[in-house]
PDB file of C-alpha atoms in Angstrom:
ATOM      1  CA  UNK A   1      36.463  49.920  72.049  1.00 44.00           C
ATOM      2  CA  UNK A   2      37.459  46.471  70.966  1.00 58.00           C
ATOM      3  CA  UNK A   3      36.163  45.077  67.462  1.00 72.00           C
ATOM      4  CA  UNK A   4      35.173  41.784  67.991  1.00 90.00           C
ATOM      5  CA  UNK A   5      32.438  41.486  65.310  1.00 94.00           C
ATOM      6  CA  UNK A   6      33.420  38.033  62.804  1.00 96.00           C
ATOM      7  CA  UNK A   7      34.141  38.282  59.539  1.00 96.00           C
ATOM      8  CA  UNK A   8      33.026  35.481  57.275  1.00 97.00           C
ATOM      9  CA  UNK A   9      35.266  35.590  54.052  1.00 97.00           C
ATOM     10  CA  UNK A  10      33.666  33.443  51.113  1.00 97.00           C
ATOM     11  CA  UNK A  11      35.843  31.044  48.836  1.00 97.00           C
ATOM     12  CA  UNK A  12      34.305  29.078  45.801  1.00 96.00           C
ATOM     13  CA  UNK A  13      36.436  26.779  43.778  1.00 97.00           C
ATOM     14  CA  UNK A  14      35.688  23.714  41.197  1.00 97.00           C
ATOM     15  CA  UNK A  15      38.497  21.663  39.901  1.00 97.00           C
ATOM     16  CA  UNK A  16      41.406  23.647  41.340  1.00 96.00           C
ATOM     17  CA  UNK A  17      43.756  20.467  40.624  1.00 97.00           C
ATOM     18  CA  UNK A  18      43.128  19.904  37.302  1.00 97.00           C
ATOM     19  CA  UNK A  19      43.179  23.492  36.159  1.00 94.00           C
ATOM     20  CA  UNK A  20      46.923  23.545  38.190  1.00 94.00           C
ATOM     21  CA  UNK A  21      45.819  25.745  40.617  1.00 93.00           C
ATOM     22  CA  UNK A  22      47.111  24.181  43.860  1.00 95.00           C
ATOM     23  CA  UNK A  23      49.903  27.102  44.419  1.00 94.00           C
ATOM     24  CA  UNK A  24      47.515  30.298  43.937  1.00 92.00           C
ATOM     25  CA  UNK A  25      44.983  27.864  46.336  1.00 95.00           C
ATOM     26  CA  UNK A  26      47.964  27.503  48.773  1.00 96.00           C
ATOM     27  CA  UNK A  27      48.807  31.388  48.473  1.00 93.00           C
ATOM     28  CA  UNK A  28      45.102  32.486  48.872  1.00 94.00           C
ATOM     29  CA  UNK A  29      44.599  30.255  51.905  1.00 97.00           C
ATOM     30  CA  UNK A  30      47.983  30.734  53.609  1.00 95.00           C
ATOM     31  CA  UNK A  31      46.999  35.091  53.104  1.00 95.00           C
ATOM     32  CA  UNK A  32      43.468  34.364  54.595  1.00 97.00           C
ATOM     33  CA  UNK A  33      44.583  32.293  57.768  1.00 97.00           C
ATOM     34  CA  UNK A  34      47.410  34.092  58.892  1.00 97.00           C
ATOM     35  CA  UNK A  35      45.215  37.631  58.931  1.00 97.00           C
ATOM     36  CA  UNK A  36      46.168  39.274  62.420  1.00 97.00           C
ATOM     37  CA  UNK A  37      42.498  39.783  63.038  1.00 97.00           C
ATOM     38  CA  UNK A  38      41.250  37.047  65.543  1.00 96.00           C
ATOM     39  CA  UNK A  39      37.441  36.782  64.444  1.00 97.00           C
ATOM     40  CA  UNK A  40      37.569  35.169  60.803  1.00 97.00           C
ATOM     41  CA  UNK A  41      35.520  32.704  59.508  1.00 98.00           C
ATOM     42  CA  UNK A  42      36.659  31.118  56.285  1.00 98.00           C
ATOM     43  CA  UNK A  43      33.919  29.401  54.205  1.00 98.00           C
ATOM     44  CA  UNK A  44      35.189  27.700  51.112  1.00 98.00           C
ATOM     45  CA  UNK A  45      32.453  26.188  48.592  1.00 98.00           C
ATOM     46  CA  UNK A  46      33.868  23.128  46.233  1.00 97.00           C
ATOM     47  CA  UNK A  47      31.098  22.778  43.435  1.00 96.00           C
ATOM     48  CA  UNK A  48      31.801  18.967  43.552  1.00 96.00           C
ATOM     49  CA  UNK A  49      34.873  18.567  42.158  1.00 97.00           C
ATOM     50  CA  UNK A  50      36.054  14.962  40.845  1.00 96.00           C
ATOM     51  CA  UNK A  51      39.227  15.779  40.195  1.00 97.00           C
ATOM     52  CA  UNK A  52      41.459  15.308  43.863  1.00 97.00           C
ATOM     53  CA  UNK A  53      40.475  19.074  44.707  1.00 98.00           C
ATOM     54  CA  UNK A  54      38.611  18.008  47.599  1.00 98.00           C
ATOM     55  CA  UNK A  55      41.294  16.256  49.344  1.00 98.00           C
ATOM     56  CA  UNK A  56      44.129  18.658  48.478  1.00 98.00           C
ATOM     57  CA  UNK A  57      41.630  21.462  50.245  1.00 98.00           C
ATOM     58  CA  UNK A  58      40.938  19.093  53.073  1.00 98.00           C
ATOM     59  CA  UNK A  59      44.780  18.681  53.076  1.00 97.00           C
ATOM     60  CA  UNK A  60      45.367  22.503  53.256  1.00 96.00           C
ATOM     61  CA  UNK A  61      42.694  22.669  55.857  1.00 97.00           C
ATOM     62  CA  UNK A  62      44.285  20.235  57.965  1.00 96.00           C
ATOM     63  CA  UNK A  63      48.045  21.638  57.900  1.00 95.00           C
ATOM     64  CA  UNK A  64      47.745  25.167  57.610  1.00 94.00           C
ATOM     65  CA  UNK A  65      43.936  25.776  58.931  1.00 94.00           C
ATOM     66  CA  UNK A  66      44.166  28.297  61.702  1.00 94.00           C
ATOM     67  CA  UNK A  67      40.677  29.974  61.905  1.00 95.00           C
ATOM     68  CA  UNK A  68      37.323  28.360  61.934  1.00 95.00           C
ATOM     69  CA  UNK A  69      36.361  26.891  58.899  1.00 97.00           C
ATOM     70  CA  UNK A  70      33.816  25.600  57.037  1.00 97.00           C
ATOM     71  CA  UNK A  71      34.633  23.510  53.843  1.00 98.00           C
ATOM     72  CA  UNK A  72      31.238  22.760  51.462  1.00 97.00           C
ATOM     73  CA  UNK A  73      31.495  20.023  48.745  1.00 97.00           C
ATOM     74  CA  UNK A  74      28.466  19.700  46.489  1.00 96.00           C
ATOM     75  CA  UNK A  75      27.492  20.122  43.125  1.00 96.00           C
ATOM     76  CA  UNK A  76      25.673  23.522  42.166  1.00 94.00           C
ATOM     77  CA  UNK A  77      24.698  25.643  39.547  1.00 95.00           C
ATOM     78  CA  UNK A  78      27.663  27.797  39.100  1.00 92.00           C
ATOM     79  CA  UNK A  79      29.776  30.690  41.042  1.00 89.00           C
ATOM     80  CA  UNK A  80      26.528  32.341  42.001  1.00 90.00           C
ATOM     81  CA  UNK A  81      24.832  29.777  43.324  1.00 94.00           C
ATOM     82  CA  UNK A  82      28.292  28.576  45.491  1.00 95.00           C
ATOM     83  CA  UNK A  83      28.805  32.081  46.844  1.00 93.00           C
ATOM     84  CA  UNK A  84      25.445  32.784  47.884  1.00 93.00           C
ATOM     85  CA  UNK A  85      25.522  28.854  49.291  1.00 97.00           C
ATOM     86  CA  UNK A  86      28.235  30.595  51.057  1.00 96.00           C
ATOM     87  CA  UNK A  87      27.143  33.400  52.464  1.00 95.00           C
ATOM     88  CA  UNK A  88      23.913  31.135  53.888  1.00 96.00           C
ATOM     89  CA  UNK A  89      26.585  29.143  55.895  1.00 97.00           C
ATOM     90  CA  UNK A  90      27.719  32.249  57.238  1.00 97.00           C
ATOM     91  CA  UNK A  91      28.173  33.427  61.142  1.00 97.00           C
ATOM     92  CA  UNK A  92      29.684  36.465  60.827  1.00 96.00           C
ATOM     93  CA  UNK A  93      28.865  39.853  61.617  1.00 95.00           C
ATOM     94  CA  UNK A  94      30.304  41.085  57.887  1.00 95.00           C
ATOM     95  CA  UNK A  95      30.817  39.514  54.719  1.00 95.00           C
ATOM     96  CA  UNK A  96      33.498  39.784  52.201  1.00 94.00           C
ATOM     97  CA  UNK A  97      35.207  37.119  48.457  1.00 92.00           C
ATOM     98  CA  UNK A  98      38.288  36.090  48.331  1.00 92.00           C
ATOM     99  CA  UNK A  99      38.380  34.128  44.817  1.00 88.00           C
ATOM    100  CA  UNK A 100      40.098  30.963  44.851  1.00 90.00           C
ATOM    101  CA  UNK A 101      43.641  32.341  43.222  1.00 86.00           C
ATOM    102  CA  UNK A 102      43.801  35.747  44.588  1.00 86.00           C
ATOM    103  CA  UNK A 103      45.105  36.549  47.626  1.00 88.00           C
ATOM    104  CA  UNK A 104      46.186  39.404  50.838  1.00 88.00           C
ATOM    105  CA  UNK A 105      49.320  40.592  50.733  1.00 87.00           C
ATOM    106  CA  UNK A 106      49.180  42.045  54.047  1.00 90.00           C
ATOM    107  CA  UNK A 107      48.318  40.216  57.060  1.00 95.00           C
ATOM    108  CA  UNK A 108      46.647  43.461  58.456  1.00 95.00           C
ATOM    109  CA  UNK A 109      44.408  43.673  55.606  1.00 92.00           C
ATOM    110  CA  UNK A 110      41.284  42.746  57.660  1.00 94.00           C
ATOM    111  CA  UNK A 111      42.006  44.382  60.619  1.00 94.00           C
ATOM    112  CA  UNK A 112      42.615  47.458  59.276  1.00 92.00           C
ATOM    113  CA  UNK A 113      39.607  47.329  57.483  1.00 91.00           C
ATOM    114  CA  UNK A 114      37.643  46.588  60.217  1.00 93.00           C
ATOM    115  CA  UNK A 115      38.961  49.184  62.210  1.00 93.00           C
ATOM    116  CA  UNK A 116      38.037  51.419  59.812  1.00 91.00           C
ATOM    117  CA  UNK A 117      34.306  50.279  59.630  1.00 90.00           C
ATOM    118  CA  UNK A 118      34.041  50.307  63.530  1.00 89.00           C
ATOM    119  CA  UNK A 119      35.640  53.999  63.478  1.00 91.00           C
ATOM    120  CA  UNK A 120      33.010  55.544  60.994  1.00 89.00           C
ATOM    121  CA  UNK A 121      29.869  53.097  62.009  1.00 89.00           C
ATOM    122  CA  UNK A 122      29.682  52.122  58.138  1.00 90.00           C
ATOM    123  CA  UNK A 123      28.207  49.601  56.573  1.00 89.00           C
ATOM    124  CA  UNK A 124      31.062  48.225  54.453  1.00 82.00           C
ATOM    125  CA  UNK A 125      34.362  49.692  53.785  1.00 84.00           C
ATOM    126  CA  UNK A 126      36.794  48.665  50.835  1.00 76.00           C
ATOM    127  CA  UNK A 127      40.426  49.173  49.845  1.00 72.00           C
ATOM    128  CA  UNK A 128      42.600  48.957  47.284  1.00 66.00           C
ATOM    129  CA  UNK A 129      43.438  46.085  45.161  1.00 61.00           C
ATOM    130  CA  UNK A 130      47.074  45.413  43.730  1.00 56.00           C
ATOM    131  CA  UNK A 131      47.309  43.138  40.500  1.00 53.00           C
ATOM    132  CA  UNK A 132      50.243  41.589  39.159  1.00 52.00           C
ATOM    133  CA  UNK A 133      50.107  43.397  35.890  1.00 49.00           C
ATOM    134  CA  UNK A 134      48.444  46.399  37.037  1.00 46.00           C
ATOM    135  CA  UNK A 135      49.714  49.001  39.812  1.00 46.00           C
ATOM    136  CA  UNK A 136      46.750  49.908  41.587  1.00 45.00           C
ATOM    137  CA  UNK A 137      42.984  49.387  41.197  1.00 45.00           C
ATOM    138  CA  UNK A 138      41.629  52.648  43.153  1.00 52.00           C
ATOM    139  CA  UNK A 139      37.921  52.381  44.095  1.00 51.00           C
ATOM    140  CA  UNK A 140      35.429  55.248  44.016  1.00 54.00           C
ATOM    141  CA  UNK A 141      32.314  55.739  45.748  1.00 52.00           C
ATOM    142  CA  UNK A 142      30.807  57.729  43.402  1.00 51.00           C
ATOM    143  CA  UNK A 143      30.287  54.903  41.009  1.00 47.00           C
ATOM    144  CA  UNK A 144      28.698  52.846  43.803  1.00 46.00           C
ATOM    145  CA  UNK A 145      25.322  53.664  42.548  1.00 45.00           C
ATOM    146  CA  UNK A 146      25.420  52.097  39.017  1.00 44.00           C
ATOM    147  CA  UNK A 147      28.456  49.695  38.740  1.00 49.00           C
ATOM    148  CA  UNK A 148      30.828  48.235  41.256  1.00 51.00           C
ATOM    149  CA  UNK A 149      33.567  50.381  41.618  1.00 53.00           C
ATOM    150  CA  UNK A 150      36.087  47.847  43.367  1.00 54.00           C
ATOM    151  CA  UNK A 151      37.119  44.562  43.418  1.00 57.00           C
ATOM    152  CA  UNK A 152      35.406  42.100  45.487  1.00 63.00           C
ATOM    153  CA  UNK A 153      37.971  40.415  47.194  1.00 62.00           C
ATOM    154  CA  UNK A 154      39.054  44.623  48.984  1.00 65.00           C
ATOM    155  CA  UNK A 155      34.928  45.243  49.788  1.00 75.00           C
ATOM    156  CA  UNK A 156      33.441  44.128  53.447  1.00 83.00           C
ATOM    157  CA  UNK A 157      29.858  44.777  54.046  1.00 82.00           C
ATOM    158  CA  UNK A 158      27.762  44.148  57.229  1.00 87.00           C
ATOM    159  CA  UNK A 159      25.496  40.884  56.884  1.00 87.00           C
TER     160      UNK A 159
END
């Protein structure tokens, strides 16, 4: 059976220029858009920035945009109020964060996940998480219940 249920993956930023984030942007983006899974939707919610951020995204968007995309620009009440203005935009099937200055470092990372979710009919499905100055950051689904056990940016969950 072929997966072709969308994935929507969530971005917020505000100021990315001024805080000199343009290279993690760049990284996260370019790690999002070449994913080997076809069905991506990549929503990215700018809380109004003043600062050039909106036309270095639009900038990104235009040379190295190669799924569907949606790019929001609009003042709001913080992160939580941008990602769930995110997740309102969305289309897909499944839902997943990638914070503006982290990033994939596989381009199989969605499709492999996905696969996995198709195989056991689950409702979301997480993996791994590398940081820089930390080997691994493991996950555990016992600790589901009263804390999040994994980092946001590894967890996909049906819509």
């Amino acid at each position: 059976m072929q997966n072709n249920k969308k994935v929507s993956i969530v971005t917020t930023t505000y100021n990315l220029v001024s805080k000199g984030h343009q290279q993690v942007f760049y990284e996260m983006f370019r790690s999002v858009h070449e994913q080997d899974y076809p069905y991506i939707e990549h929503i990215i919610v700018d809380g109004g920035s003043k600062d050039g951020s909106v036309d270095y995204i639009e900038s990104m968007i235009a040379k190295y945009g190669k799924k569907e995309i949606k790019f929001i620009s609009e003042k709001d009440k913080g992160i939580n109020d941008a990602t769930n203005k995110g997740y309102y935009a969305s289309t897909g099937d499944y839902l997943t964060l990638m914070c503006d200055d982290d990033f994939y470092t596989r381009p199989y990372a969605i499709s492999k996940m996905m696969k996995a979710l198709e195989k056991e009919n689950a409702d979301y499905v997480y993996g791994n998480t590398w940081w820089l100055d930390i080997d691994v950051w493991a996950g555990e689904d016992i600790t589901f219940a009263w804390r999040h056990p994994f980092l946001i940016n590894c967890f996909i969950f049906r819509k």
